[in-house]
Coordinates of C-alpha atoms in Angstrom, one line a residue:
X1 CA -0.3 -0.1 0.1
X2 CA 1.6 3.3 -0.7
X3 CA -0.9 6.2 -0.4
X4 CA -0.5 8.8 2.0
X5 CA -3.0 11.3 1.0
X6 CA -4.7 13.2 -1.8
X7 CA -3.6 15.4 -3.8
X8 CA -5.4 18.6 -2.7
X9 CA -3.6 18.4 1.6
X10 CA -0.6 18.3 -0.9
X11 CA 0.8 15.0 -0.4
X12 CA 1.5 12.1 -3.1
X13 CA 2.1 8.3 -3.8
X14 CA 4.5 6.9 -0.6
X15 CA 6.7 4.3 -2.6
X16 CA 7.2 1.0 -1.8
X17 CA 8.1 -0.7 -4.4
X18 CA 8.0 0.9 -8.3
X19 CA 6.2 4.0 -7.1
X20 CA 7.7 7.3 -7.0
X21 CA 6.9 9.3 -3.7
X22 CA 6.9 12.8 -2.3
X23 CA 6.1 14.7 0.1
X24 CA 4.8 18.6 0.6
X25 CA 7.9 20.1 -0.6
X26 CA 8.7 17.7 -3.5
X27 CA 5.6 17.4 -5.8
X28 CA 5.7 15.0 -8.8
X29 CA 7.6 16.6 -11.9
X30 CA 4.9 15.5 -14.4
X31 CA 1.5 14.7 -14.9
X32 CA 2.7 11.8 -17.2
X33 CA 5.1 10.1 -13.8
X34 CA 1.5 11.2 -11.5
X35 CA -1.0 9.3 -14.1
X36 CA 2.0 6.6 -14.2
X37 CA 1.3 6.0 -10.1
X38 CA -2.1 5.6 -10.3
X39 CA -2.5 2.5 -12.6
X40 CA -0.3 0.6 -9.2
X41 CA -3.3 0.8 -8.2
X42 CA -6.0 0.0 -10.6
X43 CA -6.4 -2.8 -13.0
X44 CA -7.2 -2.1 -17.2
X45 CA -10.4 -5.0 -18.2
X46 CA -12.6 -4.9 -21.1
X47 CA -16.3 -5.0 -19.7
X48 CA -19.1 -4.7 -22.3
X49 CA -17.2 -2.9 -24.9
X50 CA -16.0 -0.5 -22.4
X51 CA -13.1 0.8 -21.2
X52 CA -12.8 -0.1 -17.0
X53 CA -10.5 0.2 -13.9
X54 CA -10.6 -2.5 -11.2
X55 CA -9.5 -1.0 -7.4
X56 CA -6.6 -4.3 -7.0
X57 CA -8.0 -3.5 -2.8
X58 CA -11.8 -3.2 -3.1
X59 CA -12.2 -4.5 -5.9
X60 CA -14.6 -1.2 -7.3
X61 CA -15.0 -0.7 -11.2
X62 CA -14.5 3.4 -12.4
X63 CA -15.0 4.4 -16.6
X64 CA -11.7 5.3 -17.2
X65 CA -11.9 5.1 -21.4
X66 CA -12.0 8.7 -23.7
X67 CA -12.6 11.3 -22.2
X68 CA -13.0 10.0 -18.6
X69 CA -9.3 10.5 -17.1
X70 CA -7.7 9.4 -14.1
X71 CA -9.1 11.9 -11.5
X72 CA -11.6 10.1 -10.6
X73 CA -9.1 7.8 -9.8
X74 CA -6.9 9.3 -8.2
X75 CA -10.0 10.5 -5.8
X76 CA -10.5 7.1 -4.6
X77 CA -6.9 5.9 -3.5
X78 CA -7.0 8.2 0.0
X79 CA -11.3 7.3 0.7
X80 CA -10.1 3.5 -0.3
X81 CA -10.9 2.1 3.6
X82 CA -8.8 -1.4 2.5
X83 CA -5.9 0.6 0.4
X84 CA -5.5 2.3 3.5
X85 CA -5.9 -0.1 5.6
X86 CA -2.5 -2.0 4.1
X87 CA -0.7 0.4 4.0
X88 CA -0.4 1.0 7.5
X89 CA -0.7 -2.2 8.2
X90 CA 2.6 -2.1 5.3
X91 CA 4.5 1.3 7.5
X92 CA 4.1 -0.9 11.1
X93 CA 6.0 -3.7 9.7
X94 CA 8.2 -1.8 7.9
X95 CA 9.0 0.2 11.6
X96 CA 8.9 -2.7 12.9
X97 CA 11.7 -4.3 11.0
X98 CA 13.7 -1.5 11.3
X99 CA 13.8 -1.5 14.4
X100 CA 14.8 -5.2 15.1
X101 CA 17.4 -4.4 12.6
X102 CA 18.5 -1.3 14.6
X103 CA 18.7 -3.7 18.3
X104 CA 20.7 -6.3 16.3
X105 CA 23.6 -3.8 15.6
X106 CA 23.2 -2.3 19.0
X107 CA 24.5 -5.7 19.9
X108 CA 27.1 -6.9 17.8
X109 CA 28.6 -3.2 18.7
X110 CA 28.0 -4.4 22.1
X111 CA 30.0 -7.6 21.7
X112 CA 32.5 -6.8 19.3
X113 CA 33.5 -3.5 21.0
X114 CA 33.2 -4.7 24.9
X115 CA 30.4 -2.0 26.0
X116 CA 29.0 -2.2 29.1
X117 CA 25.3 -2.7 28.8
X118 CA 24.5 0.5 30.5
X119 CA 25.6 2.1 27.9
X120 CA 22.4 2.3 25.6
X121 CA 21.3 4.4 29.1
X122 CA 23.2 6.8 28.6
X123 CA 22.1 10.1 27.7
X124 CA 24.0 11.1 24.5
X125 CA 23.1 8.1 22.7
X126 CA 19.4 8.4 23.9
X127 CA 19.9 11.5 22.4
X128 CA 20.8 10.2 18.8
X129 CA 18.4 7.5 18.7
X130 CA 15.9 10.2 19.6
X131 CA 17.8 11.0 16.7
X132 CA 17.9 9.0 14.5
X133 CA 15.0 7.4 14.3
X134 CA 12.7 10.0 16.4
X135 CA 11.0 8.0 18.4
X136 CA 11.5 8.0 22.3
X137 CA 9.3 5.3 22.3
X138 CA 11.9 2.4 21.5
X139 CA 15.4 3.8 23.9
X140 CA 16.7 -0.1 25.0
X141 CA 17.0 -0.9 28.4
X142 CA 20.2 -2.3 29.7
X143 CA 18.7 -5.9 30.4
X144 CA 16.9 -5.1 26.4
X145 CA 20.8 -5.5 25.5
X146 CA 21.4 -8.5 27.6
X147 CA 18.4 -11.0 27.2
X148 CA 19.9 -9.8 23.0
X149 CA 23.2 -10.4 24.0
X150 CA 21.9 -14.1 25.6
X151 CA 20.4 -15.1 22.7
X152 CA 23.1 -14.3 19.8
X153 CA 25.0 -16.1 22.4
X154 CA 23.0 -19.2 22.5
X155 CA 22.5 -18.9 18.9
X156 CA 26.0 -19.2 18.7
X157 CA 26.8 -22.0 20.6
X158 CA 24.1 -23.9 18.9
X159 CA 26.3 -23.7 16.0
X160 CA 28.9 -24.8 17.3
X161 CA 27.3 -28.2 18.7
X162 CA 26.4 -28.7 15.6
X163 CA 29.2 -28.6 14.2
X164 CA 31.2 -30.5 17.3
X165 CA 28.2 -33.3 17.1
X166 CA 29.1 -33.3 13.3
X167 CA 33.4 -33.5 13.9
X168 CA 35.1 -37.1 14.3
X169 CA 38.8 -35.7 14.5
X170 CA 41.0 -35.2 17.3
X171 CA 40.1 -32.2 20.1
X172 CA 43.0 -31.0 21.7
X173 CA 42.0 -28.1 25.2
X174 CA 43.8 -26.0 26.7
X175 CA 42.7 -24.3 30.1
X176 CA 44.7 -20.9 31.2
X177 CA 43.3 -19.7 34.4
X178 CA 43.0 -16.1 35.7
X179 CA 42.0 -13.6 38.5
X180 CA 40.6 -10.7 38.8
X181 CA 43.2 -7.8 39.9
X182 CA 39.0 -6.2 41.0
X183 CA 37.8 -9.2 43.1
X184 CA 40.4 -11.0 43.6
X185 CA 38.2 -14.4 41.8
X186 CA 39.7 -17.2 39.7
X187 CA 38.6 -18.3 36.8
X188 CA 39.4 -20.7 34.6
X189 CA 38.7 -20.3 30.5
X190 CA 38.1 -23.9 28.5
X191 CA 39.3 -23.8 24.7
X192 CA 39.0 -26.0 22.0
X193 CA 41.5 -26.5 19.2
X194 CA 40.8 -29.2 16.5
X195 CA 41.1 -28.9 12.6
X196 CA 37.9 -28.5 10.0
X197 CA 37.6 -30.7 7.1
X198 CA 39.3 -28.2 5.0
X199 CA 42.6 -28.6 7.3
X200 CA 41.8 -24.8 8.7
X201 CA 42.9 -24.5 12.4
X202 CA 39.7 -23.9 14.6
X203 CA 39.8 -22.4 18.1
X204 CA 36.8 -21.5 19.9
X205 CA 36.4 -20.7 24.4
X206 CA 34.4 -23.3 25.4
X207 CA 34.1 -21.8 29.4
X208 CA 34.9 -19.3 31.0
X209 CA 33.9 -20.1 34.8
X210 CA 34.8 -19.1 38.3
X211 CA 36.4 -22.1 40.3
X212 CA 38.1 -21.8 43.3
X213 CA 40.2 -24.7 44.4
X214 CA 41.1 -23.3 48.3
X215 CA 37.4 -25.0 49.3
X216 CA 37.4 -28.4 46.4
X217 CA 40.5 -30.2 45.2
X218 CA 38.3 -31.7 43.2
X219 CA 36.3 -28.6 41.7
X220 CA 37.7 -27.9 38.4
X221 CA 38.2 -31.7 37.3
X222 CA 34.0 -31.9 37.7
X223 CA 33.6 -29.0 36.0
X224 CA 35.8 -30.0 33.5
X225 CA 34.1 -33.5 32.8
X226 CA 30.3 -31.2 32.7
X227 CA 31.1 -28.8 30.3
X228 CA 32.9 -31.6 28.1
X229 CA 29.6 -33.6 28.5
X230 CA 27.7 -30.3 27.9
X231 CA 29.9 -30.2 24.5
X232 CA 30.2 -33.5 23.5
X233 CA 33.6 -34.0 23.3
X234 CA 34.2 -35.9 25.8
X235 CA 34.9 -38.9 24.2
X236 CA 37.0 -36.8 21.0
X237 CA 40.5 -35.4 24.1
X238 CA 43.8 -36.1 22.4
X239 CA 45.6 -33.9 24.9
X240 CA 45.4 -31.3 27.3
X241 CA 47.6 -28.3 27.9
X242 CA 47.3 -26.2 31.2
X243 CA 48.9 -22.8 31.7
X244 CA 51.4 -22.3 35.2
X245 CA 48.7 -21.2 37.6
X246 CA 46.8 -24.3 37.2
X247 CA 45.2 -26.3 40.3
X248 CA 46.8 -28.9 42.1
X249 CA 48.3 -31.9 40.7
X250 CA 45.4 -34.8 42.5
X251 CA 42.6 -32.7 40.8
X252 CA 44.9 -33.3 37.3
X253 CA 44.9 -37.0 38.2
X254 CA 41.5 -36.9 39.4
X255 CA 40.3 -35.5 35.8
X256 CA 42.7 -38.0 33.6
X257 CA 41.0 -40.5 35.4
X258 CA 37.8 -39.4 34.5
X259 CA 38.3 -39.2 31.0
X260 CA 40.2 -42.5 30.8
X261 CA 37.4 -43.5 32.4
X262 CA 35.0 -42.7 29.6
X263 CA 37.1 -44.1 27.0
X264 CA 37.9 -41.0 25.3
X265 CA 41.0 -40.8 23.0
X266 CA 43.6 -39.3 25.5
X267 CA 43.2 -43.0 26.9
X268 CA 44.6 -44.1 24.4
X269 CA 47.6 -41.0 24.3
X270 CA 48.6 -41.3 28.1
X271 CA 48.7 -45.9 28.2
X272 CA 49.9 -46.4 24.6
X273 CA 51.6 -49.8 24.7
X274 CA 54.4 -48.4 22.2
X275 CA 55.2 -45.1 23.4
X276 CA 55.4 -45.7 27.6
X277 CA 56.1 -42.1 28.0
X278 CA 53.9 -40.6 27.3
X279 CA 52.6 -41.6 30.7
X280 CA 54.1 -38.9 31.8
X281 CA 52.9 -35.8 32.9
X282 CA 54.6 -33.4 30.2
X283 CA 55.9 -30.2 32.1
X284 CA 56.4 -26.6 30.2
X285 CA 59.9 -24.1 30.8
X286 CA 56.7 -22.1 32.0
X287 CA 55.6 -25.3 34.3
X288 CA 59.1 -26.0 35.8
X289 CA 59.2 -22.4 36.4
X290 CA 55.7 -22.5 38.2
X291 CA 57.5 -25.5 40.9
X292 CA 60.5 -23.7 41.5
X293 CA 58.5 -20.4 42.3
X294 CA 55.9 -22.7 44.5
X295 CA 59.0 -24.6 46.4
X296 CA 60.7 -21.2 47.6
X297 CA 57.7 -19.4 48.7
X298 CA 57.3 -22.7 50.6
X299 CA 60.2 -20.9 52.8
X300 CA 59.2 -17.9 53.8
X301 CA 54.9 -18.6 54.4
X302 CA 54.8 -17.1 57.6
X303 CA 55.2 -13.6 55.8
X304 CA 53.0 -14.8 52.5
X305 CA 50.2 -15.5 55.9
X306 CA 49.9 -12.7 58.0
X307 CA 49.5 -10.5 54.0
X308 CA 46.8 -12.4 53.8
X309 CA 45.2 -13.0 56.3
X310 CA 46.3 -9.1 57.3
X311 CA 43.4 -8.6 53.7
X312 CA 40.8 -10.8 55.1
X313 CA 40.6 -8.7 58.4
X314 CA 41.0 -6.0 56.9
X315 CA 37.8 -6.9 54.5
X316 CA 35.6 -8.0 56.9
X317 CA 33.4 -5.2 57.6
X318 CA 33.4 -1.2 55.4
X319 CA 34.4 0.7 59.0
X320 CA 37.7 -1.4 58.9
X321 CA 38.6 -0.4 55.2
X322 CA 37.6 3.3 56.2
X323 CA 40.5 3.3 59.2
X324 CA 42.7 2.1 56.5
X325 CA 41.9 5.1 54.2
X326 CA 42.1 7.2 57.2
X327 CA 45.4 5.1 58.1
X328 CA 46.8 6.5 54.6
X329 CA 46.0 9.8 54.5
X330 CA 47.8 10.1 57.7
X331 CA 51.2 8.3 56.3
X332 CA 51.5 10.8 53.7
X333 CA 50.4 9.0 51.0
X334 CA 47.2 9.6 48.1
X335 CA 48.2 7.5 45.6
X336 CA 45.7 4.6 45.5
X337 CA 45.5 3.5 42.6
X338 CA 46.9 0.3 43.0
X339 CA 45.4 -0.9 46.1
X340 CA 45.7 -3.5 47.8
X341 CA 45.8 -7.3 46.1
X342 CA 44.7 -10.7 48.0
X343 CA 46.4 -13.2 45.8
X344 CA 44.8 -16.7 44.6
X345 CA 46.1 -19.9 46.4
X346 CA 48.4 -22.1 44.0
X347 CA 48.6 -18.8 41.5
X348 CA 52.2 -17.2 42.1
X349 CA 51.5 -14.5 39.8
X350 CA 48.9 -13.3 42.4
X351 CA 51.4 -14.1 45.4
X352 CA 53.4 -11.8 43.8
X353 CA 51.5 -8.6 43.5
X354 CA 49.7 -9.1 46.6
X355 CA 53.3 -8.9 48.1
X356 CA 54.1 -6.1 45.9
X357 CA 51.2 -3.6 46.6
X358 CA 51.7 -4.8 50.4
X359 CA 55.5 -3.3 50.1
X360 CA 54.2 -0.5 48.7
X361 CA 51.8 0.5 51.9
X362 CA 54.0 -0.8 54.4
X363 CA 53.5 2.2 56.4
X364 CA 49.9 1.6 56.4
X365 CA 49.6 -1.5 58.0
X366 CA 51.8 -0.8 60.5
X367 CA 49.9 2.3 61.0
X368 CA 47.0 0.0 61.1
X369 CA 48.2 -2.4 63.8
X370 CA 49.2 1.0 66.4
X371 CA 45.3 2.1 65.7
X372 CA 43.1 -1.2 66.0
X373 CA 44.6 -3.2 68.9
X374 CA 42.5 -5.9 67.4
X375 CA 44.4 -6.3 64.9
X376 CA 47.8 -8.5 65.4
X377 CA 48.4 -10.2 61.6
X378 CA 51.2 -6.9 60.6
X379 CA 54.5 -8.9 59.8
X380 CA 57.8 -7.3 61.8
X381 CA 60.3 -5.5 60.3
X382 CA 62.8 -8.5 59.7
X383 CA 59.9 -10.9 58.3
X384 CA 58.8 -6.6 56.2
X385 CA 63.1 -7.1 54.4
X386 CA 62.6 -10.8 53.8
X387 CA 59.5 -9.9 52.1
X388 CA 61.1 -7.4 50.0
X389 CA 64.0 -9.6 49.2
X390 CA 61.7 -12.8 47.7
X391 CA 59.2 -9.9 46.1
X392 CA 62.6 -9.1 43.9
X393 CA 62.9 -12.3 43.4
X394 CA 60.1 -12.9 41.9
X395 CA 60.1 -9.4 40.1
X396 CA 62.9 -11.8 37.6
X397 CA 60.9 -15.1 37.3
X398 CA 57.1 -12.8 36.4
X399 CA 58.7 -11.3 33.0
X400 CA 59.8 -14.5 32.2
X401 CA 56.7 -15.6 32.5
X402 CA 55.2 -12.9 30.8
X403 CA 57.8 -13.1 27.6
X404 CA 57.2 -17.7 27.4
X405 CA 53.2 -17.3 26.5
X406 CA 53.2 -14.6 24.3
X407 CA 56.4 -16.1 22.2
X408 CA 54.3 -17.3 18.5
X409 CA 58.5 -18.4 17.8
X410 CA 60.3 -19.4 20.5
X411 CA 64.3 -19.3 20.9
X412 CA 66.8 -19.4 23.2
X413 CA 68.2 -16.9 22.5
X414 CA 64.2 -14.8 23.8
X415 CA 64.9 -15.9 26.8
X416 CA 68.6 -15.6 27.6
X417 CA 68.6 -12.7 29.3
X418 CA 66.1 -13.0 31.9
X419 CA 67.2 -16.5 32.7
X420 CA 70.8 -14.3 33.9
X421 CA 68.6 -12.4 35.9
X422 CA 67.4 -14.9 37.3
X423 CA 70.8 -16.4 37.8
X424 CA 72.4 -12.9 38.9
X425 CA 69.1 -13.1 42.0
X426 CA 70.4 -16.4 42.6
X427 CA 73.7 -15.7 43.4
X428 CA 72.8 -12.3 45.2
X429 CA 70.4 -14.0 47.3
X430 CA 73.6 -16.9 48.6
X431 CA 75.2 -13.8 50.1
X432 CA 72.4 -12.6 52.3
X433 CA 72.8 -13.1 55.9
X434 CA 69.2 -14.7 56.0
X435 CA 69.0 -18.2 55.8
X436 CA 65.5 -18.5 55.3
X437 CA 66.5 -16.7 51.9
X438 CA 69.9 -18.7 51.7
X439 CA 67.7 -21.2 52.1
X440 CA 65.6 -20.8 48.3
X441 CA 69.1 -21.0 46.4
X442 CA 69.6 -25.0 46.9

């Protein structure tokens, strides 16, 4: 339906297809074009030797031959209720389609550029939406964006499930642990690596979930098995690669045993009779460094434990955090951008971050000990000095750990300088008067 007014009120034909359209400021260029548009709504027929025109919407007949002209045909268009009904139905259908396309574009923009869900409620964005659509009734809320993003996620998840269901090859899994700087919560990512039918390497992030190994040593293995069964690839697992912040060995052994009980490819890989050496748990350079650091941290557990207990003590109530900030102001510190940081057990990188920031605010800990008589976890001066030496020691490992995962073409010269730095730190620590610091070197 294409007509929005009559000739008398200054409106002409609205184009939806081959029809022309103009508003009051843009009249039709000539009568021929107007005559052409009118015939889009009528069918010419012969009746009793006369040339008649039938309305496509209501079926009303008009004489159109000879000198009849098209005036009556043109006047009938705005009076035809069926034609108007069809026009408005088409108009609102197009508006609804336009709104759906706008929401789809906003969803894609949110996902691609990591925008917060609340950005659709910003005044500037709503002003832009009003300018573009001229409709305030179609403002989106953050809940609507969340729902749209979840729809896209479920759609993509269903596509990947169908792809994996038809896949008969090997799937290699990789895990990477990550600690949120804001909340100190531990997370793990599960990624699948496999080759498609055209021998293209496909890498898909399957799951991103929270886990806390301090409560249950087998939490990760249970979650992983559940995720693999959900994706339907528990029998296609060929190998598992984990980073240097992986859970304890018991959890990994439990994961391996459960996969073996499912007759997965990993069982064949582990128990191969022709290659018994494959039964071993391979350790990469990054993992070896992690084991070295973990053994070293055991010797200074008392210092780290006091810092952990201090942070837990501060976090119990908001009033204690206010006291911490008051102590920060009293000692002359104003920069709290780095903040205090509680580590994740088993992740020495987070332990290094916790120790480094705690040393920065050492005076705050000592000031808090004087103001709060119930606070009894402040490290002694000797322990603070030991913590500073350990922090300097971990700094060399921290730099090397950041380089190894980022190297796409690892060669010995890439890490030579960092290994030399570790050797220099060990030799320097051997001269320390602190027995525990010297024990780290042996």
